[in-house]
């Protein structure tokens, strides 16, 4: 599409065409932003949870969601995911930047039903909290009926990766200003039990594995 071509031309030196690297980013991401043009002709971007299942990305939400119904009807979308993992501290504001992995995927979503929808929901749950699926009950029929699950094939995409160091000009390097990288990432805190949790129920394995709780 014209939109994907424009994005692919930007920051061309940071483009990565290896599908394995895209999968790694998607598998490390739980939040995406879905962009589209709504019924009024206005642009809108919606943050939502995302998971990858093979050659498709999955999203889900309430059957009462207006934006999700529009996407389910075949509205073209762009889906962005970003892993921001460092600040590149250069000797000038012009050269300062970020370390990141960022992808934009273009296409349309298709609603899933029956066993395909059930499988997709299992994939989503296990992606958000690995191992949790084995610890919880099966969803009730009314819960399934109230949930819409959509899949989009991974076909038209662009991935950009920046793992740079500061690239200051020689006269700045010769100066006395510090330069380098400040890494950062997601850190999980101690699990907080729900106020109505019955006494004697311990932290489950899935939460312990994610948070390193004892």
C-alpha positions as MATLAB code, in Angstrom:
seq = 'XXXXXXXXXXXXXXXXXXXXXXXXXXXXXXXXXXXXXXXXXXXXXXXXXXXXXXXXXXXXXXXXXXXXXXXXXXXXXXXXXXXXXXXXXXXXXXXXXXXXXXXXXXXXXXXXXXXXXXXXXXXXXXXXXXXXXXXXXXXXXXXXXXXXXXXXXXXXXXXXXXXXXXXXXXXXXXXXXXXXXXXXXXXXXXXXXXXXXXXXXXXXXXXXXXXXXX';
ca = [
       0.000    0.000    0.000;
       1.017    3.645   -0.381;
       1.050    4.108    3.397;
       3.340    1.143    3.965;
       5.678    2.313    1.210;
       6.017    5.721    2.863;
       6.848    4.188    6.232;
       9.341    1.738    4.745;
      11.259    4.586    3.111;
      11.723    6.391    6.434;
      14.915    5.603    8.412;
      15.841    3.123    5.704;
      19.264    2.519    7.275;
      17.543    1.003   10.320;
      15.262   -1.310    8.340;
      15.430   -5.030    9.122;
      13.824   -7.506    6.719;
      14.402  -10.675    8.746;
      10.984  -12.083    9.670;
      12.563  -13.849   12.662;
      13.400  -10.461   14.179;
       9.812   -9.306   13.674;
       8.521  -12.424   15.422;
      10.906  -11.814   18.314;
       9.532   -8.302   18.765;
       5.906   -9.431   18.550;
       6.526  -12.252   21.024;
       8.064   -9.788   23.490;
       5.170   -7.318   23.172;
       1.763   -7.259   24.849;
       0.628   -3.767   23.833;
      -0.029   -2.505   20.310;
      -1.689    0.565   18.813;
      -4.229    0.023   16.052;
      -4.647    2.974   13.701;
      -7.510    3.475   11.241;
      -9.896    5.999    9.754;
     -13.305    5.800   11.464;
     -16.800    6.154   10.034;
     -16.618    9.957   10.246;
     -13.383   10.082    8.252;
     -11.327   10.975   11.298;
      -8.056    9.182   12.152;
      -8.088    7.222   15.402;
      -5.479    5.132   17.214;
      -6.523    2.587   19.841;
      -4.149    0.893   22.325;
      -4.955   -2.793   22.749;
      -3.390   -6.093   23.778;
      -1.775   -8.189   21.048;
      -0.400  -11.697   20.605;
       1.179  -13.586   17.720;
      -0.058  -16.991   16.624;
       2.200  -18.262   13.866;
       1.678  -16.079   10.806;
      -1.139  -14.011   12.355;
      -1.492  -11.344   15.006;
      -4.469  -11.524   17.359;
      -6.518   -8.886   19.140;
      -9.712   -9.206   21.143;
     -12.310   -7.144   22.953;
     -15.973   -6.634   23.690;
     -18.548   -7.361   21.007;
     -20.009   -3.983   21.991;
     -16.860   -2.102   20.995;
     -17.572    0.233   18.079;
     -13.984    0.467   16.842;
     -13.532   -3.308   17.051;
     -16.714   -3.906   15.052;
     -15.404   -1.534   12.392;
     -12.130   -3.442   12.223;
     -14.007   -6.757   12.089;
     -15.931   -5.467    9.068;
     -12.672   -5.216    7.115;
     -11.519   -1.647    7.765;
      -7.840   -1.260    6.736;
      -5.555   -0.761    9.707;
      -1.964   -0.220   10.658;
      -0.753   -1.914   13.841;
       2.326   -0.579   15.622;
       4.434   -2.236   18.296;
       7.479   -0.720   19.987;
      10.132   -1.895   22.410;
      11.922    1.182   23.758;
      15.041   -0.006   25.586;
      17.562    2.789   25.911;
      18.349    6.499   25.687;
      21.233    7.449   23.410;
      22.858   10.354   25.240;
      24.899   12.261   22.680;
      27.022   15.357   23.148;
      24.315   17.487   21.514;
      20.534   17.428   21.485;
      20.591   16.989   17.699;
      22.406   13.641   17.879;
      20.582   12.313   20.955;
      18.075    9.541   20.307;
      16.689    6.208   21.548;
      17.488    2.547   21.240;
      14.389    0.683   20.111;
      12.709   -1.997   18.040;
       9.598   -0.785   16.233;
       7.323   -2.406   13.672;
       4.275   -1.349   11.694;
       2.012   -3.990   10.154;
      -0.615   -3.185    7.515;
      -3.708   -5.168    6.561;
      -7.193   -6.157    7.678;
      -8.458   -8.290   10.541;
     -10.915  -11.173   10.217;
     -13.274  -12.311   12.997;
     -12.674  -15.802   14.388;
     -15.380  -18.131   15.635;
     -15.824  -21.567   17.180;
     -12.690  -23.562   17.915;
     -10.499  -21.008   16.108;
     -11.676  -18.264   18.470;
     -11.205  -20.509   21.516;
      -7.679  -21.364   20.424;
      -6.875  -17.702   19.807;
      -8.096  -16.698   23.264;
      -5.914  -19.417   24.796;
      -2.930  -18.048   22.861;
      -3.675  -14.515   24.067;
      -4.002  -15.553   27.730;
      -0.790  -17.560   27.656;
       1.054  -14.731   25.891;
       0.000  -12.126   28.449;
       0.919  -14.378   31.405;
       2.703  -17.608   30.420;
       1.375  -20.633   32.288;
      -1.786  -18.898   33.511;
      -4.082  -20.897   31.260;
      -3.540  -24.055   33.320;
      -4.450  -22.241   36.553;
      -7.854  -20.777   35.676;
     -11.310  -22.121   34.868;
     -12.767  -22.488   31.389;
     -14.618  -19.352   30.218;
     -18.393  -19.364   30.571;
     -20.511  -19.449   27.437;
     -21.767  -15.906   28.053;
     -18.180  -14.660   28.399;
     -17.240  -16.215   25.075;
     -20.347  -14.713   23.445;
     -19.392  -11.261   24.724;
     -15.862  -11.456   23.332;
     -14.766  -10.743   19.756;
     -11.488  -12.248   18.563;
      -9.788  -11.030   15.381;
      -6.768  -12.223   13.396;
      -4.657  -10.438   10.789;
      -2.082  -12.167    8.567;
       1.503  -10.973    8.885;
       2.156  -10.007    5.276;
       2.818   -6.288    4.773;
       5.160   -5.011    7.484;
       8.168   -2.853    8.217;
      10.628   -3.305   11.082;
      13.156   -0.719   12.267;
      15.827   -1.431   14.889;
      18.170    1.090   16.502;
      20.982   -0.285   18.639;
      23.216    2.697   18.022;
      25.786    4.537   20.077;
      26.079    8.323   19.847;
      27.385    9.401   16.446;
      28.775   12.799   17.360;
      30.914   14.831   14.964;
      34.648   14.915   15.657;
      34.657   18.409   17.165;
      32.047   17.338   19.747;
      33.944   14.126   20.533;
      37.008   16.240   21.235;
      35.074   18.229   23.827;
      34.394   17.534   27.518;
      30.708   16.469   27.349;
      29.798   12.923   28.467;
      28.132   10.601   25.936;
      26.831    7.049   26.124;
      23.678    4.972   26.524;
      21.229    4.593   29.412;
      19.571    1.158   29.089;
      16.144    0.540   30.559;
      13.374   -2.042   30.388;
      10.248   -3.490   32.012;
      10.597   -4.490   35.647;
       7.869   -6.336   37.543;
       7.177   -5.542   41.170;
       6.006   -7.788   43.975;
       2.566   -9.365   43.347;
      -0.246   -7.648   45.266;
      -3.087   -9.976   46.317;
      -6.655   -8.892   45.633;
      -8.412   -7.412   48.691;
     -11.026  -10.203   48.561;
      -8.523  -13.078   48.136;
      -9.329  -15.898   50.553;
      -6.696  -16.710   53.150;
      -4.321  -19.533   52.347;
      -4.197  -19.065   48.569;
      -0.581  -18.717   47.539;
       0.979  -16.915   44.584;
       0.560  -19.183   41.519;
       3.451  -20.505   39.457;
       2.718  -18.234   36.498;
       2.953  -15.085   38.631;
       6.027  -16.353   40.489;
       7.802  -17.047   37.195;
       7.052  -13.565   35.860;
       7.841  -11.614   39.023;
      10.381  -13.929   40.686;
       8.176  -13.923   43.770;
       8.837  -16.530   46.457;
];
